[in-house]
PDB file of C-alpha atoms in Angstrom:
ATOM      1  CA  UNK A 232     -23.993  -1.428   9.841  1.00 81.00           C
ATOM      2  CA  UNK A 233     -20.785  -0.001   9.135  1.00 94.00           C
ATOM      3  CA  UNK A 234     -20.307   1.072   5.988  1.00 97.00           C
ATOM      4  CA  UNK A 235     -18.399  -1.823   3.520  1.00 98.00           C
ATOM      5  CA  UNK A 236     -14.470  -1.992   3.603  1.00 98.00           C
ATOM      6  CA  UNK A 237     -13.821  -2.227   0.086  1.00 98.00           C
ATOM      7  CA  UNK A 238      -9.488  -3.220  -0.307  1.00 98.00           C
ATOM      8  CA  UNK A 239      -8.090  -2.611  -3.478  1.00 98.00           C
ATOM      9  CA  UNK A 240      -5.001  -4.409  -5.182  1.00 96.00           C
ATOM     10  CA  UNK A 241      -3.550  -3.298  -7.701  1.00 93.00           C
ATOM     11  CA  UNK A 242      -3.857  -6.789  -9.417  1.00 88.00           C
ATOM     12  CA  UNK A 243      -1.160  -9.372 -11.057  1.00 92.00           C
ATOM     13  CA  UNK A 244      -1.169 -11.976 -13.377  1.00 90.00           C
ATOM     14  CA  UNK A 245       1.547 -14.231 -11.184  1.00 93.00           C
ATOM     15  CA  UNK A 246      -1.450 -16.583  -8.753  1.00 93.00           C
ATOM     16  CA  UNK A 247       0.554 -15.903  -5.231  1.00 95.00           C
ATOM     17  CA  UNK A 248      -0.309 -12.179  -5.284  1.00 95.00           C
ATOM     18  CA  UNK A 249      -4.324 -13.068  -4.996  1.00 96.00           C
ATOM     19  CA  UNK A 250      -3.689 -15.899  -2.303  1.00 96.00           C
ATOM     20  CA  UNK A 251      -1.379 -12.815  -0.167  1.00 97.00           C
ATOM     21  CA  UNK A 252      -4.094 -10.512  -0.253  1.00 97.00           C
ATOM     22  CA  UNK A 253      -6.592 -12.927   0.497  1.00 98.00           C
ATOM     23  CA  UNK A 254      -4.687 -13.905   3.845  1.00 98.00           C
ATOM     24  CA  UNK A 255      -4.575 -10.409   4.390  1.00 98.00           C
ATOM     25  CA  UNK A 256      -8.330  -9.590   4.335  1.00 98.00           C
ATOM     26  CA  UNK A 257      -8.650 -12.921   6.207  1.00 98.00           C
ATOM     27  CA  UNK A 258      -6.516 -11.288   8.959  1.00 98.00           C
ATOM     28  CA  UNK A 259      -8.245  -8.336   9.322  1.00 98.00           C
ATOM     29  CA  UNK A 260     -11.980 -10.072   9.772  1.00 98.00           C
ATOM     30  CA  UNK A 261     -10.207 -12.208  12.580  1.00 98.00           C
ATOM     31  CA  UNK A 262      -9.575  -8.310  13.907  1.00 98.00           C
ATOM     32  CA  UNK A 263     -13.268  -7.298  13.126  1.00 98.00           C
ATOM     33  CA  UNK A 264     -15.785 -10.259  12.753  1.00 97.00           C
ATOM     34  CA  UNK A 265     -18.785  -7.996  11.969  1.00 96.00           C
ATOM     35  CA  UNK A 266     -17.119  -5.778   9.406  1.00 98.00           C
ATOM     36  CA  UNK A 267     -18.146  -6.546   5.610  1.00 98.00           C
ATOM     37  CA  UNK A 268     -14.833  -6.908   3.774  1.00 98.00           C
ATOM     38  CA  UNK A 269     -14.481  -6.797   0.031  1.00 98.00           C
ATOM     39  CA  UNK A 270     -11.887  -6.947  -2.542  1.00 98.00           C
ATOM     40  CA  UNK A 271     -11.015  -5.030  -5.994  1.00 98.00           C
ATOM     41  CA  UNK A 272      -8.549  -5.205  -7.965  1.00 97.00           C
ATOM     42  CA  UNK A 273      -7.858  -1.855 -10.367  1.00 96.00           C
ATOM     43  CA  UNK A 274      -5.858  -4.190 -13.313  1.00 94.00           C
ATOM     44  CA  UNK A 275      -4.671  -7.576 -14.173  1.00 91.00           C
ATOM     45  CA  UNK A 276      -6.867 -10.152 -11.900  1.00 94.00           C
ATOM     46  CA  UNK A 277     -10.437 -10.390 -10.588  1.00 95.00           C
ATOM     47  CA  UNK A 278     -12.701  -9.616  -9.417  1.00 97.00           C
ATOM     48  CA  UNK A 279     -12.294  -5.643 -10.587  1.00 98.00           C
ATOM     49  CA  UNK A 280     -12.857  -2.856  -8.471  1.00 97.00           C
ATOM     50  CA  UNK A 281     -15.839  -1.843 -10.597  1.00 97.00           C
ATOM     51  CA  UNK A 282     -17.305  -5.047 -10.178  1.00 97.00           C
ATOM     52  CA  UNK A 283     -16.821  -5.467  -6.510  1.00 98.00           C
ATOM     53  CA  UNK A 284     -18.467  -2.022  -6.132  1.00 98.00           C
ATOM     54  CA  UNK A 285     -21.361  -2.983  -8.438  1.00 96.00           C
ATOM     55  CA  UNK A 286     -22.414  -6.058  -6.988  1.00 97.00           C
ATOM     56  CA  UNK A 287     -22.697  -4.467  -3.268  1.00 96.00           C
ATOM     57  CA  UNK A 288     -26.102  -3.130  -4.546  1.00 85.00           C
ATOM     58  CA  UNK A 289     -27.055   0.173  -2.850  1.00 79.00           C
ATOM     59  CA  UNK A 290     -28.307   2.365  -1.154  1.00 90.00           C
ATOM     60  CA  UNK A 291     -25.180   1.900   0.436  1.00 95.00           C
ATOM     61  CA  UNK A 292     -22.149   3.341   1.904  1.00 97.00           C
ATOM     62  CA  UNK A 293     -18.347   1.591   1.432  1.00 98.00           C
ATOM     63  CA  UNK A 294     -14.794   2.669   1.841  1.00 98.00           C
ATOM     64  CA  UNK A 295     -11.923   2.000  -0.472  1.00 98.00           C
ATOM     65  CA  UNK A 296      -9.219   0.913   1.144  1.00 98.00           C
ATOM     66  CA  UNK A 297      -5.684   1.149  -1.412  1.00 98.00           C
ATOM     67  CA  UNK A 298      -2.986  -1.755  -0.386  1.00 97.00           C
ATOM     68  CA  UNK A 299      -0.605   0.444  -2.202  1.00 96.00           C
ATOM     69  CA  UNK A 300       2.256   2.075  -1.115  1.00 94.00           C
ATOM     70  CA  UNK A 301       2.079   5.895  -2.023  1.00 90.00           C
ATOM     71  CA  UNK A 302       0.012   8.562  -3.644  1.00 91.00           C
ATOM     72  CA  UNK A 303       0.642   7.924  -7.117  1.00 87.00           C
ATOM     73  CA  UNK A 304      -1.706   7.792 -10.541  1.00 90.00           C
ATOM     74  CA  UNK A 305      -3.946   4.904  -9.420  1.00 91.00           C
ATOM     75  CA  UNK A 306      -4.756   6.748  -5.488  1.00 93.00           C
ATOM     76  CA  UNK A 307      -4.908  10.513  -6.930  1.00 93.00           C
ATOM     77  CA  UNK A 308      -7.088   9.490  -9.969  1.00 93.00           C
ATOM     78  CA  UNK A 309      -8.333   5.768 -10.220  1.00 95.00           C
ATOM     79  CA  UNK A 310     -10.011   4.723  -6.914  1.00 97.00           C
ATOM     80  CA  UNK A 311     -11.805   8.157  -7.072  1.00 96.00           C
ATOM     81  CA  UNK A 312     -12.978   7.528 -10.700  1.00 96.00           C
ATOM     82  CA  UNK A 313     -14.126   4.473 -10.212  1.00 97.00           C
ATOM     83  CA  UNK A 314     -16.440   5.907  -7.035  1.00 96.00           C
ATOM     84  CA  UNK A 315     -18.072   7.913  -9.651  1.00 96.00           C
ATOM     85  CA  UNK A 316     -19.164   4.794 -11.329  1.00 96.00           C
ATOM     86  CA  UNK A 317     -20.970   3.422  -7.944  1.00 96.00           C
ATOM     87  CA  UNK A 318     -24.157   5.980  -7.981  1.00 95.00           C
ATOM     88  CA  UNK A 319     -25.804   3.920  -6.169  1.00 95.00           C
ATOM     89  CA  UNK A 320     -23.156   4.122  -3.042  1.00 96.00           C
ATOM     90  CA  UNK A 321     -21.550   6.881  -0.730  1.00 96.00           C
ATOM     91  CA  UNK A 322     -17.784   5.940  -0.889  1.00 97.00           C
ATOM     92  CA  UNK A 323     -15.247   7.445   1.147  1.00 97.00           C
ATOM     93  CA  UNK A 324     -11.434   6.577  -0.377  1.00 97.00           C
ATOM     94  CA  UNK A 325      -8.830   6.256   2.341  1.00 97.00           C
ATOM     95  CA  UNK A 326      -5.343   7.033   2.229  1.00 96.00           C
ATOM     96  CA  UNK A 327      -2.584   4.927   0.940  1.00 97.00           C
ATOM     97  CA  UNK A 328      -0.643   2.368   3.848  1.00 97.00           C
ATOM     98  CA  UNK A 329       2.332   4.425   3.699  1.00 95.00           C
ATOM     99  CA  UNK A 330       3.784   5.982   5.370  1.00 96.00           C
ATOM    100  CA  UNK A 331       3.429   4.618   8.526  1.00 97.00           C
ATOM    101  CA  UNK A 332       4.736   2.981  11.901  1.00 98.00           C
ATOM    102  CA  UNK A 333       2.993  -0.167  11.400  1.00 98.00           C
ATOM    103  CA  UNK A 334       4.140  -0.963   7.867  1.00 98.00           C
ATOM    104  CA  UNK A 335       7.087   0.030   8.516  1.00 98.00           C
ATOM    105  CA  UNK A 336       6.830  -2.607  11.934  1.00 98.00           C
ATOM    106  CA  UNK A 337       5.883  -5.379   8.979  1.00 98.00           C
ATOM    107  CA  UNK A 338       9.060  -4.181   6.850  1.00 98.00           C
ATOM    108  CA  UNK A 339      10.885  -4.355  10.000  1.00 98.00           C
ATOM    109  CA  UNK A 340       9.858  -8.144  10.728  1.00 98.00           C
ATOM    110  CA  UNK A 341      10.485  -9.648   7.042  1.00 98.00           C
ATOM    111  CA  UNK A 342      13.947  -8.451   6.945  1.00 98.00           C
ATOM    112  CA  UNK A 343      14.450 -10.086  10.119  1.00 98.00           C
ATOM    113  CA  UNK A 344      12.633 -13.200   9.081  1.00 98.00           C
ATOM    114  CA  UNK A 345      15.308 -13.173   5.571  1.00 98.00           C
ATOM    115  CA  UNK A 346      18.290 -12.950   7.955  1.00 97.00           C
ATOM    116  CA  UNK A 347      18.635  -9.437   8.481  1.00 97.00           C
ATOM    117  CA  UNK A 348      21.347  -8.759  11.509  1.00 97.00           C
ATOM    118  CA  UNK A 349      22.082  -5.420  12.807  1.00 97.00           C
ATOM    119  CA  UNK A 350      24.705  -3.061  11.297  1.00 96.00           C
ATOM    120  CA  UNK A 351      23.271  -4.424   7.060  1.00 97.00           C
ATOM    121  CA  UNK A 352      22.843  -1.603   5.238  1.00 98.00           C
ATOM    122  CA  UNK A 353      19.211  -2.352   3.221  1.00 98.00           C
ATOM    123  CA  UNK A 354      17.560  -1.197   0.030  1.00 98.00           C
ATOM    124  CA  UNK A 355      14.011   0.051  -0.328  1.00 98.00           C
ATOM    125  CA  UNK A 356      12.752  -2.108  -3.538  1.00 97.00           C
ATOM    126  CA  UNK A 357       9.452  -0.402  -4.666  1.00 95.00           C
ATOM    127  CA  UNK A 358       7.852  -0.647  -7.733  1.00 92.00           C
ATOM    128  CA  UNK A 359       7.981   3.158  -8.991  1.00 85.00           C
ATOM    129  CA  UNK A 360       6.073   6.278  -9.880  1.00 89.00           C
ATOM    130  CA  UNK A 361       6.296   9.001 -11.914  1.00 86.00           C
ATOM    131  CA  UNK A 362       4.072  10.575  -9.156  1.00 92.00           C
ATOM    132  CA  UNK A 363       6.176  12.894  -6.760  1.00 92.00           C
ATOM    133  CA  UNK A 364       4.322  12.464  -4.104  1.00 94.00           C
ATOM    134  CA  UNK A 365       4.321   8.731  -4.496  1.00 93.00           C
ATOM    135  CA  UNK A 366       8.324   8.703  -4.088  1.00 93.00           C
ATOM    136  CA  UNK A 367       8.399  11.054  -1.077  1.00 95.00           C
ATOM    137  CA  UNK A 368       6.332   8.427   0.151  1.00 96.00           C
ATOM    138  CA  UNK A 369       8.862   5.633  -0.345  1.00 96.00           C
ATOM    139  CA  UNK A 370      11.585   7.915   0.570  1.00 96.00           C
ATOM    140  CA  UNK A 371       9.516   9.454   4.156  1.00 97.00           C
ATOM    141  CA  UNK A 372       9.425   5.126   4.911  1.00 98.00           C
ATOM    142  CA  UNK A 373      13.050   4.693   4.124  1.00 98.00           C
ATOM    143  CA  UNK A 374      13.318   7.040   6.336  1.00 98.00           C
ATOM    144  CA  UNK A 375      11.678   5.597   8.957  1.00 98.00           C
ATOM    145  CA  UNK A 376      12.743   2.288   8.473  1.00 98.00           C
ATOM    146  CA  UNK A 377      16.765   2.964   8.737  1.00 98.00           C
ATOM    147  CA  UNK A 378      15.197   4.858  12.229  1.00 98.00           C
ATOM    148  CA  UNK A 379      13.667   1.430  13.031  1.00 98.00           C
ATOM    149  CA  UNK A 380      17.376  -0.806  12.278  1.00 98.00           C
ATOM    150  CA  UNK A 381      19.286   1.281  14.377  1.00 98.00           C
ATOM    151  CA  UNK A 382      20.598   4.298  12.017  1.00 98.00           C
ATOM    152  CA  UNK A 383      21.929   1.684   9.204  1.00 98.00           C
ATOM    153  CA  UNK A 384      21.507   3.566   5.594  1.00 98.00           C
ATOM    154  CA  UNK A 385      18.263   2.369   4.170  1.00 98.00           C
ATOM    155  CA  UNK A 386      18.467   3.364   0.612  1.00 97.00           C
ATOM    156  CA  UNK A 387      15.078   3.019  -1.647  1.00 97.00           C
ATOM    157  CA  UNK A 388      14.870   1.903  -5.471  1.00 97.00           C
ATOM    158  CA  UNK A 389      12.426   1.390  -7.447  1.00 95.00           C
ATOM    159  CA  UNK A 390      11.627  -1.332 -10.543  1.00 92.00           C
ATOM    160  CA  UNK A 391      10.542   0.772 -13.000  1.00 90.00           C
ATOM    161  CA  UNK A 392       9.614   4.581 -13.595  1.00 78.00           C
ATOM    162  CA  UNK A 393      11.587   6.112 -11.174  1.00 87.00           C
ATOM    163  CA  UNK A 394      15.743   5.735 -10.240  1.00 89.00           C
ATOM    164  CA  UNK A 395      17.390   4.317  -8.692  1.00 96.00           C
ATOM    165  CA  UNK A 396      17.348   1.045  -9.645  1.00 96.00           C
ATOM    166  CA  UNK A 397      17.959  -1.871  -7.048  1.00 95.00           C
ATOM    167  CA  UNK A 398      21.306  -2.658  -8.423  1.00 96.00           C
ATOM    168  CA  UNK A 399      22.101   0.908  -8.770  1.00 97.00           C
ATOM    169  CA  UNK A 400      21.532   1.082  -5.185  1.00 97.00           C
ATOM    170  CA  UNK A 401      22.913  -1.893  -4.247  1.00 97.00           C
ATOM    171  CA  UNK A 402      26.420  -0.127  -5.934  1.00 97.00           C
ATOM    172  CA  UNK A 403      26.078   2.821  -4.444  1.00 97.00           C
ATOM    173  CA  UNK A 404      25.838   1.281  -1.022  1.00 97.00           C
ATOM    174  CA  UNK A 405      29.179  -0.760  -1.671  1.00 96.00           C
ATOM    175  CA  UNK A 406      30.599   2.213  -2.445  1.00 97.00           C
ATOM    176  CA  UNK A 407      30.151   3.768   0.308  1.00 96.00           C
ATOM    177  CA  UNK A 408      31.441   0.342   2.393  1.00 96.00           C
ATOM    178  CA  UNK A 409      28.733  -1.490   3.084  1.00 96.00           C
ATOM    179  CA  UNK A 410      29.797  -4.979   2.071  1.00 90.00           C
ATOM    180  CA  UNK A 411      26.341  -7.254   3.519  1.00 93.00           C
ATOM    181  CA  UNK A 412      23.438  -5.184   1.893  1.00 97.00           C
ATOM    182  CA  UNK A 413      19.895  -6.642   2.539  1.00 98.00           C
ATOM    183  CA  UNK A 414      16.569  -6.209  -0.147  1.00 97.00           C
ATOM    184  CA  UNK A 415      13.043  -5.204   1.696  1.00 98.00           C
ATOM    185  CA  UNK A 416      10.466  -5.900  -0.232  1.00 97.00           C
ATOM    186  CA  UNK A 417       7.733  -2.750  -0.529  1.00 96.00           C
ATOM    187  CA  UNK A 418       5.286  -4.789  -2.023  1.00 96.00           C
ATOM    188  CA  UNK A 419       2.109  -6.061  -0.702  1.00 95.00           C
ATOM    189  CA  UNK A 420       2.333  -9.141  -2.430  1.00 95.00           C
ATOM    190  CA  UNK A 421       4.527 -10.902  -4.891  1.00 93.00           C
ATOM    191  CA  UNK A 422       4.286 -10.254  -8.107  1.00 90.00           C
ATOM    192  CA  UNK A 423       7.384  -9.472 -11.363  1.00 87.00           C
ATOM    193  CA  UNK A 424       8.558  -6.779  -9.850  1.00 88.00           C
ATOM    194  CA  UNK A 425       8.877  -7.719  -5.975  1.00 92.00           C
ATOM    195  CA  UNK A 426      10.700 -11.118  -8.124  1.00 87.00           C
ATOM    196  CA  UNK A 427      12.650  -9.090  -9.973  1.00 89.00           C
ATOM    197  CA  UNK A 428      13.678  -6.949  -6.780  1.00 91.00           C
ATOM    198  CA  UNK A 429      14.438  -9.777  -5.299  1.00 92.00           C
ATOM    199  CA  UNK A 430      16.556 -11.643  -7.918  1.00 90.00           C
ATOM    200  CA  UNK A 431      19.305  -8.395  -7.463  1.00 90.00           C
ATOM    201  CA  UNK A 432      19.685  -8.784  -3.848  1.00 91.00           C
ATOM    202  CA  UNK A 433      23.447 -10.181  -3.144  1.00 89.00           C
ATOM    203  CA  UNK A 434      22.485 -10.884   0.254  1.00 90.00           C
ATOM    204  CA  UNK A 435      18.974 -11.070   2.891  1.00 95.00           C
ATOM    205  CA  UNK A 436      15.942 -10.548   0.296  1.00 97.00           C
ATOM    206  CA  UNK A 437      12.639 -10.317   2.347  1.00 98.00           C
ATOM    207  CA  UNK A 438       9.170 -11.610   1.305  1.00 97.00           C
ATOM    208  CA  UNK A 439       6.539  -9.460   0.175  1.00 97.00           C
ATOM    209  CA  UNK A 440       3.975  -7.997   3.287  1.00 98.00           C
ATOM    210  CA  UNK A 441       1.465 -10.458   2.819  1.00 97.00           C
ATOM    211  CA  UNK A 442      -0.551 -11.094   5.696  1.00 98.00           C
ATOM    212  CA  UNK A 443       1.495  -9.699   8.420  1.00 98.00           C
ATOM    213  CA  UNK A 444      -0.949  -8.499  11.088  1.00 98.00           C
ATOM    214  CA  UNK A 445       0.767  -5.045  11.237  1.00 98.00           C
ATOM    215  CA  UNK A 446      -0.197  -4.676   8.449  1.00 98.00           C
ATOM    216  CA  UNK A 447      -3.758  -6.002   8.756  1.00 98.00           C
ATOM    217  CA  UNK A 448      -4.378  -3.757  11.792  1.00 98.00           C
ATOM    218  CA  UNK A 449      -3.053  -0.909   9.250  1.00 98.00           C
ATOM    219  CA  UNK A 450      -5.758  -1.905   6.584  1.00 98.00           C
ATOM    220  CA  UNK A 451      -8.374  -1.084   9.667  1.00 98.00           C
ATOM    221  CA  UNK A 452      -6.673   2.217  10.958  1.00 98.00           C
ATOM    222  CA  UNK A 453      -7.269   3.666   7.218  1.00 98.00           C
ATOM    223  CA  UNK A 454     -10.559   2.424   7.420  1.00 98.00           C
ATOM    224  CA  UNK A 455     -11.282   4.068  10.409  1.00 98.00           C
ATOM    225  CA  UNK A 456      -9.728   7.413   9.580  1.00 98.00           C
ATOM    226  CA  UNK A 457     -11.582   7.446   6.291  1.00 97.00           C
ATOM    227  CA  UNK A 458     -14.968   7.337   8.644  1.00 96.00           C
ATOM    228  CA  UNK A 459     -13.977  10.185  11.214  1.00 95.00           C
ATOM    229  CA  UNK A 460     -13.151  12.211   8.274  1.00 89.00           C
ATOM    230  CA  UNK A 461     -15.871  14.713   7.078  1.00 82.00           C
ATOM    231  CA  UNK A 462     -17.834  13.867   3.534  1.00 63.00           C
ATOM    232  CA  UNK A 463     -19.330  16.296   2.149  1.00 57.00           C
ATOM    233  CA  UNK A 464     -23.195  16.527   0.993  1.00 48.00           C
ATOM    234  CA  UNK A 465     -22.181  15.028  -2.121  1.00 44.00           C
ATOM    235  CA  UNK A 466     -20.397  12.218  -1.016  1.00 48.00           C
ATOM    236  CA  UNK A 467     -18.187   9.875  -3.372  1.00 45.00           C
ATOM    237  CA  UNK A 468     -18.882  12.539  -6.556  1.00 39.00           C
ATOM    238  CA  UNK A 469     -16.754  15.037  -4.649  1.00 40.00           C
ATOM    239  CA  UNK A 470     -13.739  12.684  -4.768  1.00 43.00           C
ATOM    240  CA  UNK A 471     -13.954  12.430  -8.567  1.00 37.00           C
ATOM    241  CA  UNK A 472     -14.124  15.997  -9.614  1.00 33.00           C
ATOM    242  CA  UNK A 473     -11.414  17.173  -7.239  1.00 35.00           C
ATOM    243  CA  UNK A 474      -8.447  18.835  -9.025  1.00 32.00           C
ATOM    244  CA  UNK A 475      -4.705  17.293  -7.622  1.00 31.00           C
ATOM    245  CA  UNK A 476      -4.339  19.537  -5.108  1.00 29.00           C
ATOM    246  CA  UNK A 477      -7.796  18.402  -3.638  1.00 34.00           C
ATOM    247  CA  UNK A 478      -6.905  14.920  -3.961  1.00 35.00           C
ATOM    248  CA  UNK A 479      -3.439  15.667  -1.613  1.00 33.00           C
ATOM    249  CA  UNK A 480      -5.815  17.614   0.929  1.00 32.00           C
ATOM    250  CA  UNK A 481      -8.267  14.487   0.894  1.00 37.00           C
ATOM    251  CA  UNK A 482      -5.333  12.318   2.075  1.00 34.00           C
ATOM    252  CA  UNK A 483      -3.943  14.650   4.721  1.00 33.00           C
ATOM    253  CA  UNK A 484      -7.198  14.715   6.333  1.00 34.00           C
ATOM    254  CA  UNK A 485      -7.492  10.474   6.422  1.00 40.00           C
ATOM    255  CA  UNK A 486      -3.856  10.859   7.715  1.00 40.00           C
ATOM    256  CA  UNK A 487      -1.483   9.770   5.209  1.00 40.00           C
ATOM    257  CA  UNK A 488       1.230   9.503   8.155  1.00 42.00           C
ATOM    258  CA  UNK A 489      -1.037   8.817  10.905  1.00 49.00           C
TER     259      UNK A 489
END
């Protein structure tokens, strides 16, 4: 039997978030019906990741696929720590969803659905992180999205923990002569931060990525890439005890950018 795919969402008190993530995982199951797919949250919503891993029983294998968009604290520390708390499983931790062309495809489609038109600049509105790797992933995604939109400016902006904010990015684009600006939602599901970013938009505001078909394909791509990467004899314990440089190395093995 293939290792269980455990999709790891951040978690939100907004009930729409669980609905969106559940719909995404239904698409994943449709694409690969024989694969066991489970959901675990880092915080704020049930089931929590520890409970999901405990319910799998053992011995067994699982791949944690973060429904997160950068190499921040949750991916580098929380997921390996959760794996270490599940000694009955051999656990691999996949790369986060971004950056990747499939993610950019979903971002573009959501902008088009919101009314984006060619030539319109955009702000890529993200949650934000103090981790420089996470910020680098957001900037890379903004650059890829700009290419996909025909070269229009796409400026990354953040709801917390980093600068610029969405209003600051909007003002900067306006000062550069862009008078119609869209906001792309760099969130997998609705929640407090995504709503706050959308409210700041003076023009089209895209919905979160949700159950976009390209996102479902990307979840499986991350799962497959993690399985293809070598796993040491100590299994998930290796991931749990690695230093920060080790987490970056692991992420690169499973294909952060491809």
